[in-house]
Coordinates of C-alpha atoms in Angstrom, one line a residue:
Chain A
X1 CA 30.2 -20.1 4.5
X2 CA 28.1 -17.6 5.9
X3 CA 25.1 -17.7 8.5
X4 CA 21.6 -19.9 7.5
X5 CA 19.1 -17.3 6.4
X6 CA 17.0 -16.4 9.1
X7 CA 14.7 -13.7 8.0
X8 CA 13.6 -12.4 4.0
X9 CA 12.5 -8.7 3.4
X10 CA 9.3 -9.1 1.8
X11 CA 8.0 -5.4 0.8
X12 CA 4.7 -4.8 -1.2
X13 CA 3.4 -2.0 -2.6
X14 CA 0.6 -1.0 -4.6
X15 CA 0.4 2.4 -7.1
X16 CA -2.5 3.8 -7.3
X17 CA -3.7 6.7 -9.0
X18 CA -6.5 8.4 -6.8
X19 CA -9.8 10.2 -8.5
X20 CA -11.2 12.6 -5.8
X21 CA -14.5 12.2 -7.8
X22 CA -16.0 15.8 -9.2
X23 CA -17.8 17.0 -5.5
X24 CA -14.4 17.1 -3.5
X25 CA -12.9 18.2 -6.3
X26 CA -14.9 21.6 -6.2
X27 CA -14.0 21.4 -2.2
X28 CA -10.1 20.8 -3.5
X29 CA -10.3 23.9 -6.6
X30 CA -11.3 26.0 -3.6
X31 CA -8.4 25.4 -1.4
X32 CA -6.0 26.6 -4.0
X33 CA -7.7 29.7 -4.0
X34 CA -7.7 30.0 -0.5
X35 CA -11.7 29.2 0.4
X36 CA -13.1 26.5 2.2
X37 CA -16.2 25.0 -0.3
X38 CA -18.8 22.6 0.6
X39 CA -22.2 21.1 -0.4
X40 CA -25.5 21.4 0.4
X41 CA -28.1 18.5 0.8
X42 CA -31.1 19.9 -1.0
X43 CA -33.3 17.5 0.9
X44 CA -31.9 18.3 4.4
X45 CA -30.1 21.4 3.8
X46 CA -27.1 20.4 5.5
X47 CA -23.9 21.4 5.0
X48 CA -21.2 18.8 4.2
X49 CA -17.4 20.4 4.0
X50 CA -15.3 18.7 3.1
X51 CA -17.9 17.7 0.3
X52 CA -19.0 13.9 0.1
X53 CA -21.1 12.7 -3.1
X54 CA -24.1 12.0 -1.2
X55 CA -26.1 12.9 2.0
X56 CA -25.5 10.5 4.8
X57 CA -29.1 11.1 5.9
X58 CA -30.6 11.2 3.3
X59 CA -29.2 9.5 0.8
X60 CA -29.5 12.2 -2.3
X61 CA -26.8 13.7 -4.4
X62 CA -25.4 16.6 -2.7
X63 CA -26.3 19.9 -4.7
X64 CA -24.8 23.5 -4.8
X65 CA -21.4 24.5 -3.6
X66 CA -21.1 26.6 -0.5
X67 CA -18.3 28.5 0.9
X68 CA -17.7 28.3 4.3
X69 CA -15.8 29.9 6.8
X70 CA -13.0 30.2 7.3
X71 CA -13.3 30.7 10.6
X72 CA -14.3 27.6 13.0
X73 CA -14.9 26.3 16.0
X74 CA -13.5 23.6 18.1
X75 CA -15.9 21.3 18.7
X76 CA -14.4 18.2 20.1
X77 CA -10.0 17.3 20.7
X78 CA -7.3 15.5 21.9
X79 CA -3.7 16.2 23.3
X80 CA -1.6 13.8 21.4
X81 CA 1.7 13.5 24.3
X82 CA 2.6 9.8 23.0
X83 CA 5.6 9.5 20.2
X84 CA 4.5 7.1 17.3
X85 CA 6.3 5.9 14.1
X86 CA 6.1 8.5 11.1
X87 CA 5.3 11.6 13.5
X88 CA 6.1 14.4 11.9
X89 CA 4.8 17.1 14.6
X90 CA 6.1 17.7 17.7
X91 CA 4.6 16.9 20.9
X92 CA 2.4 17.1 22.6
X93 CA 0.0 18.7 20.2
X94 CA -3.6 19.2 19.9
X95 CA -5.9 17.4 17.2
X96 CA -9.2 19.1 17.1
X97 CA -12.4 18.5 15.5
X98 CA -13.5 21.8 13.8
X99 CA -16.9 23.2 12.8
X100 CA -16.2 25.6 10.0
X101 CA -18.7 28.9 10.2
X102 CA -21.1 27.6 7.6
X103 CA -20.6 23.4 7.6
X104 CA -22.7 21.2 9.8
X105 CA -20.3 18.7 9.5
X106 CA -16.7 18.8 11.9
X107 CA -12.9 18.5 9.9
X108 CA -10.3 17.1 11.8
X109 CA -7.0 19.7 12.2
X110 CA -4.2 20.5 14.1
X111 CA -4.1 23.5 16.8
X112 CA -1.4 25.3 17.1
X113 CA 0.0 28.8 18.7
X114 CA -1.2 28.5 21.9
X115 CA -0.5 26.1 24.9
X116 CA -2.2 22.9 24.7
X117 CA -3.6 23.1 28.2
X118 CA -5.6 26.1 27.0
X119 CA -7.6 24.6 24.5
X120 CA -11.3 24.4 24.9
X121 CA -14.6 23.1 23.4
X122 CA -16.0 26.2 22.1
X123 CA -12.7 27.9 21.4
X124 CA -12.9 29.9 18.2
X125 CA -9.9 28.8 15.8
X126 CA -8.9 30.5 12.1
X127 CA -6.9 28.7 9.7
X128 CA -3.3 29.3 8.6
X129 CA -2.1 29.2 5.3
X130 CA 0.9 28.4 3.6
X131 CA 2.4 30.7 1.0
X132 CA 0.4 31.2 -1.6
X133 CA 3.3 29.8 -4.3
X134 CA 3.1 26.4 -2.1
X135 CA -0.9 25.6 -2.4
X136 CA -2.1 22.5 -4.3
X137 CA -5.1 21.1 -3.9
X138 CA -4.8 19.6 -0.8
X139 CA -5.7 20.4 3.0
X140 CA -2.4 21.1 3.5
X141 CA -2.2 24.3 2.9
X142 CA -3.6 25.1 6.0
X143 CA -0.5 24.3 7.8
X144 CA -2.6 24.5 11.5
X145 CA -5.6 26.5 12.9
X146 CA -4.7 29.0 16.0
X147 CA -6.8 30.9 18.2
X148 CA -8.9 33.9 17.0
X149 CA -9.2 35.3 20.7
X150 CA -12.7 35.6 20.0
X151 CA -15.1 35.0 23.0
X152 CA -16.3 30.9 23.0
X153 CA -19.1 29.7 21.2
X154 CA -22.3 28.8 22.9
X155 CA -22.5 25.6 23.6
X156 CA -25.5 25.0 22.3
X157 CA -24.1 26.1 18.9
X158 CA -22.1 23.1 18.4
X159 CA -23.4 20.9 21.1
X160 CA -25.9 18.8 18.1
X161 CA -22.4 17.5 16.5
X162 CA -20.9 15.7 20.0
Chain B
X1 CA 1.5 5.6 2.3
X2 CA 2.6 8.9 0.1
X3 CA 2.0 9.8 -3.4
X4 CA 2.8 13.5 -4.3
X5 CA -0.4 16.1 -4.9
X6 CA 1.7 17.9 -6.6
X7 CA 1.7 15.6 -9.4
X8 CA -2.1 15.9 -9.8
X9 CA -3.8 16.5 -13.1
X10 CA -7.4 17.3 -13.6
X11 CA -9.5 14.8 -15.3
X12 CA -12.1 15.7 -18.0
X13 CA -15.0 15.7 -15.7
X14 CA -13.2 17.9 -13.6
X15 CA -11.6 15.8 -11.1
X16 CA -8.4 16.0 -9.7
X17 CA -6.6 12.7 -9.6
X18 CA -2.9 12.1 -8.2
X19 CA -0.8 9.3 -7.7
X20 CA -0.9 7.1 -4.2
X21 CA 1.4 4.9 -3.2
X22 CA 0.5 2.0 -0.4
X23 CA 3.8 0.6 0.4
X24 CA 4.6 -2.1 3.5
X25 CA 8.0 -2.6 4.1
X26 CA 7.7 -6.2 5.6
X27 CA 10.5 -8.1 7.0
X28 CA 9.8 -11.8 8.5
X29 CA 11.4 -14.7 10.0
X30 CA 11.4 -17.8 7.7
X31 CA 11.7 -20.4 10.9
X32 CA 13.6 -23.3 10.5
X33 CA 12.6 -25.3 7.7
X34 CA 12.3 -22.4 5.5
X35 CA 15.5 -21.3 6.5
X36 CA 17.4 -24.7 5.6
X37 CA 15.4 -24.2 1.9
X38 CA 16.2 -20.6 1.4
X39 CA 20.0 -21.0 2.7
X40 CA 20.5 -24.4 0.1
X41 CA 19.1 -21.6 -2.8
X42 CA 21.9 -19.3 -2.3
X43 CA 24.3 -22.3 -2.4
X44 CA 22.6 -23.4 -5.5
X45 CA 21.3 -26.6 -4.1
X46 CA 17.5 -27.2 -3.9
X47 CA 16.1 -29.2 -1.0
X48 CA 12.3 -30.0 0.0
X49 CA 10.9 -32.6 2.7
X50 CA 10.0 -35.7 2.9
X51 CA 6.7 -36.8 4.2
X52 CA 5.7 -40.6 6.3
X53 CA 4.4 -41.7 3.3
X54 CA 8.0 -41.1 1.2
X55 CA 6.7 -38.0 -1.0
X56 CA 9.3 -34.8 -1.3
X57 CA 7.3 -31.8 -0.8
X58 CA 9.3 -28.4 -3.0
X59 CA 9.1 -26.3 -1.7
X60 CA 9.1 -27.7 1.9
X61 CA 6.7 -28.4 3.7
X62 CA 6.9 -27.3 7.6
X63 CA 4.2 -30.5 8.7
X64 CA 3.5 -33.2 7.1
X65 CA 0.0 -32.9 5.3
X66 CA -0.8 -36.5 6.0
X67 CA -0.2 -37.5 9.3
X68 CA 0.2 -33.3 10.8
X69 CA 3.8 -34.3 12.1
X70 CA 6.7 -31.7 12.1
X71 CA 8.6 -32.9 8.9
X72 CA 12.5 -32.9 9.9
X73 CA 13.8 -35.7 6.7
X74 CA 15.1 -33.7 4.3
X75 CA 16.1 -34.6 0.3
X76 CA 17.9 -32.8 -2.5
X77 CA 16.4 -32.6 -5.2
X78 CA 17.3 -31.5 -8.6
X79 CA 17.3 -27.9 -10.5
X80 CA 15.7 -29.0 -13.2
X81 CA 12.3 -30.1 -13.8
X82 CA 8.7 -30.6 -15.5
X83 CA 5.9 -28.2 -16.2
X84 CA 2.9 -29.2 -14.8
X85 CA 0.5 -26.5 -15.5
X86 CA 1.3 -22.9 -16.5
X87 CA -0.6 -19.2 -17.6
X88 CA 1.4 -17.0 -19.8
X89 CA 2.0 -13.4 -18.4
X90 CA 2.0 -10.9 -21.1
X91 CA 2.4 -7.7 -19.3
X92 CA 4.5 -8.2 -16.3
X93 CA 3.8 -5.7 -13.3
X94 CA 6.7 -4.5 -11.0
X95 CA 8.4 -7.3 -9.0
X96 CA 7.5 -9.9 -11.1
X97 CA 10.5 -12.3 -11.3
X98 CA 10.3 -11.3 -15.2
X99 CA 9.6 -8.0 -17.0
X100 CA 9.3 -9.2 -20.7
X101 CA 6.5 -11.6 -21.1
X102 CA 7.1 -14.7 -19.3
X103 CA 5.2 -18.2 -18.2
X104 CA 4.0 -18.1 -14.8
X105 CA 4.9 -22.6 -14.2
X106 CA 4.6 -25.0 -11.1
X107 CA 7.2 -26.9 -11.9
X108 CA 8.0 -30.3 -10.0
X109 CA 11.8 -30.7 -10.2
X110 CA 13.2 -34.1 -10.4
X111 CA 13.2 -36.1 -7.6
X112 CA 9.9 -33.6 -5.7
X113 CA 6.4 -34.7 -6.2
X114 CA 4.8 -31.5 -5.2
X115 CA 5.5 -28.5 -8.0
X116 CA 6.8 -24.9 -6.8
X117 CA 5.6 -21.8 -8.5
X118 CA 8.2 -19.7 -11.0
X119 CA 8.4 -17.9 -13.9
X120 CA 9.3 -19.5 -17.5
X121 CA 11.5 -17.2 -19.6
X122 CA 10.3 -19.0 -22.6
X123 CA 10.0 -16.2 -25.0
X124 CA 6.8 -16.8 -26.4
X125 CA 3.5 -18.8 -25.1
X126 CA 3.5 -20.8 -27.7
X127 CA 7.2 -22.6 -26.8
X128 CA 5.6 -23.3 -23.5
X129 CA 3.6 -26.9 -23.2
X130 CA 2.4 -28.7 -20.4
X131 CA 5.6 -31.5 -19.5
X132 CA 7.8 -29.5 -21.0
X133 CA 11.9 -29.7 -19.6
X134 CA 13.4 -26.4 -18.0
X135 CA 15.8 -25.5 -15.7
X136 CA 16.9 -23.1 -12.8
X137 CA 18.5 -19.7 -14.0
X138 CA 20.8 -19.0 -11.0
X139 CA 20.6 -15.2 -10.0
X140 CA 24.1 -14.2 -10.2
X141 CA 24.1 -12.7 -6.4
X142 CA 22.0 -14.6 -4.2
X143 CA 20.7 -14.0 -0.8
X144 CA 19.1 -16.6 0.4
X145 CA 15.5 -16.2 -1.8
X146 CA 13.5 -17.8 -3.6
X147 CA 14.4 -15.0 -6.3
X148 CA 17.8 -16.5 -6.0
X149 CA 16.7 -18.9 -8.6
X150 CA 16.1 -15.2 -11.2
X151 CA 13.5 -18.0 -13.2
X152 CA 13.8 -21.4 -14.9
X153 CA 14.7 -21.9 -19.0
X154 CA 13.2 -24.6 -21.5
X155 CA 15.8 -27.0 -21.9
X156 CA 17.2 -26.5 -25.0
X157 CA 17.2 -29.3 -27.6
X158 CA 17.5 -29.1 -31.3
X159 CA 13.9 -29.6 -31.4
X160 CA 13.0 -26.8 -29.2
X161 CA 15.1 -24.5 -30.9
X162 CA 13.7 -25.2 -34.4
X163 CA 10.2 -25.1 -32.9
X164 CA 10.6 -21.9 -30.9
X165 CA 13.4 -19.6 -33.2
X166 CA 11.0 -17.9 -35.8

């Protein structure tokens, strides 16, 4: 007879089928053409990319599209040097908070081409694209931002979104 | 969590939709008096506990819900048993112990006085009633599961069979 049972596999899963609603979806049309859209609060005037359906402040619809970028700057980041289950980028890497030219509001990517220790608030960062043939609406088709060797930002340019 | 964008489609109103998948591979430890149940199912024998006051709990239970003790008596019991309450199932969703339509039972089997939860594979709601007999269907390869009893049967008597065969 074999051994008493000591453990059971008890998986779950759930299948969902996920609505991006109609204002990211004009944010996710964009990135398969290769343009960074976002929304403007027509009470506020703030920029929201990626698009949400309504202004955090103040609590209208967002209005028109607006494209932004693509260029950015890193506002805020961290250098990820710990190993965790489902990685799928080497380490250590850089996870930066990035203010697209245009946006009011930071998008979280990943830097790349340059050494970590060399990363800065204020650096100016462009995004990298996939090939064309791969793009589906979804942020991955920016594969990583890398340096524009651009001079820094001012830090009073980004300093409202610490 | 995955789900492929690539399978996206675009909605009338212009939104893109695509499938998501939230998936937890769990694995637990039963501890020992779930361990002594799920080991007697994969021999085909069903056992439960049996409380101070003389009542066999099916499936066990790991304290006794009177007195709060560890329960460590143990009876067999048997692998058939009466409905007590059921809700028929008409669209069964993935994992369900069933995927035609199927009875959702607590069943107590004979010689338990608390029911356990299964699935009826009576066909049709209408051949399921309230005290009705069925049985254990033995899952051909079993692991130690409750799955390893794959759901219980009416027990067939003429009457049954006239009653349900249109």
């Amino acid at each position: 007879m074999s051994e008493d049972v000591l453990r059971i596999r008890t998986p779950i899963g759930i299948h969902y089928r996920y609505s991006a609603g109609p204002n990211a979806s004009s944010h996710l049309r964009g990135l398969m053409e290769g343009k960074f859209i976002g929304k403007r609060c027509p009470s506020c005037t703030l920029v929201y990319m990626p698009p949400r359906s309504t202004c955090a402040k103040c609590g209208v619809l967002l209005g028109e599209d607006v494209e932004v970028g693509p260029k950015g700057t890193i506002t805020t980041f961290c250098i990820v040097n710990v190993a965790f289950l489902g990685q799928t980028i080497k380490i250590p890497y850089v996870a930066a908070t990035i203010l697209i030219d245009g946006a009011d509001l930071g998008m979280q990517h990943l830097i790349q081409e340059c050494e970590t220790s060399d990363v800065r608030m204020g650096m100016r960062v462009e995004p990298v694209w996939k090939p064309r043939e791969e793009w589906q609406p979804s942020l991955a088709n920016i594969t990583h931002f890398r340096p524009t060797g651009e001079p820094d930002a001012d830090f009073d340019s980004f300093s409202g979104q610490l | 969590m995955s789900g492929a964008t690539s399978d996206y489609t675009i909605a009338p109103d212009g939104s893109f939709t695509a499938p998501l998948e939230l998936f937890y591979p769990y694995k637990r430890t039963v501890g020992p008096t779930l361990s002594r149940f799920l080991t007697g199912l994969r021999d085909q024998r069903v056992e439960g506990t049996r409380g101070k006051d003389g009542r066999v709990h099916v499936p066990p239970a790991e304290f006794d819900p009177v007195t709060g003790e560890p329960m460590t008596e143990w009876a067999e019991v048997g692998s058939q048993g009466s409905v007590v309450s059921w809700s028929w199932q008409p669209s069964p969703v993935d994992g369900n112990v069933l995927q035609h339509p199927f009875a959702w039972a607590l069943i107590r089997l004979d010689g338990a006085d608390t029911a356990l939860l299964h699935g009826v594979d009576a066909g049709r709601s209408d051949a399921m009633t309230t005290g009705m007999r069925v049985r254990a269907r033995w899952a051909e390869e079993r692991t130690g599961s409750i799955t390893d009893i794959a759901c219980f049967e009416p027990v067939t008597s003429t009457a049954v069979v006239a009653r349900g065969g249109s």
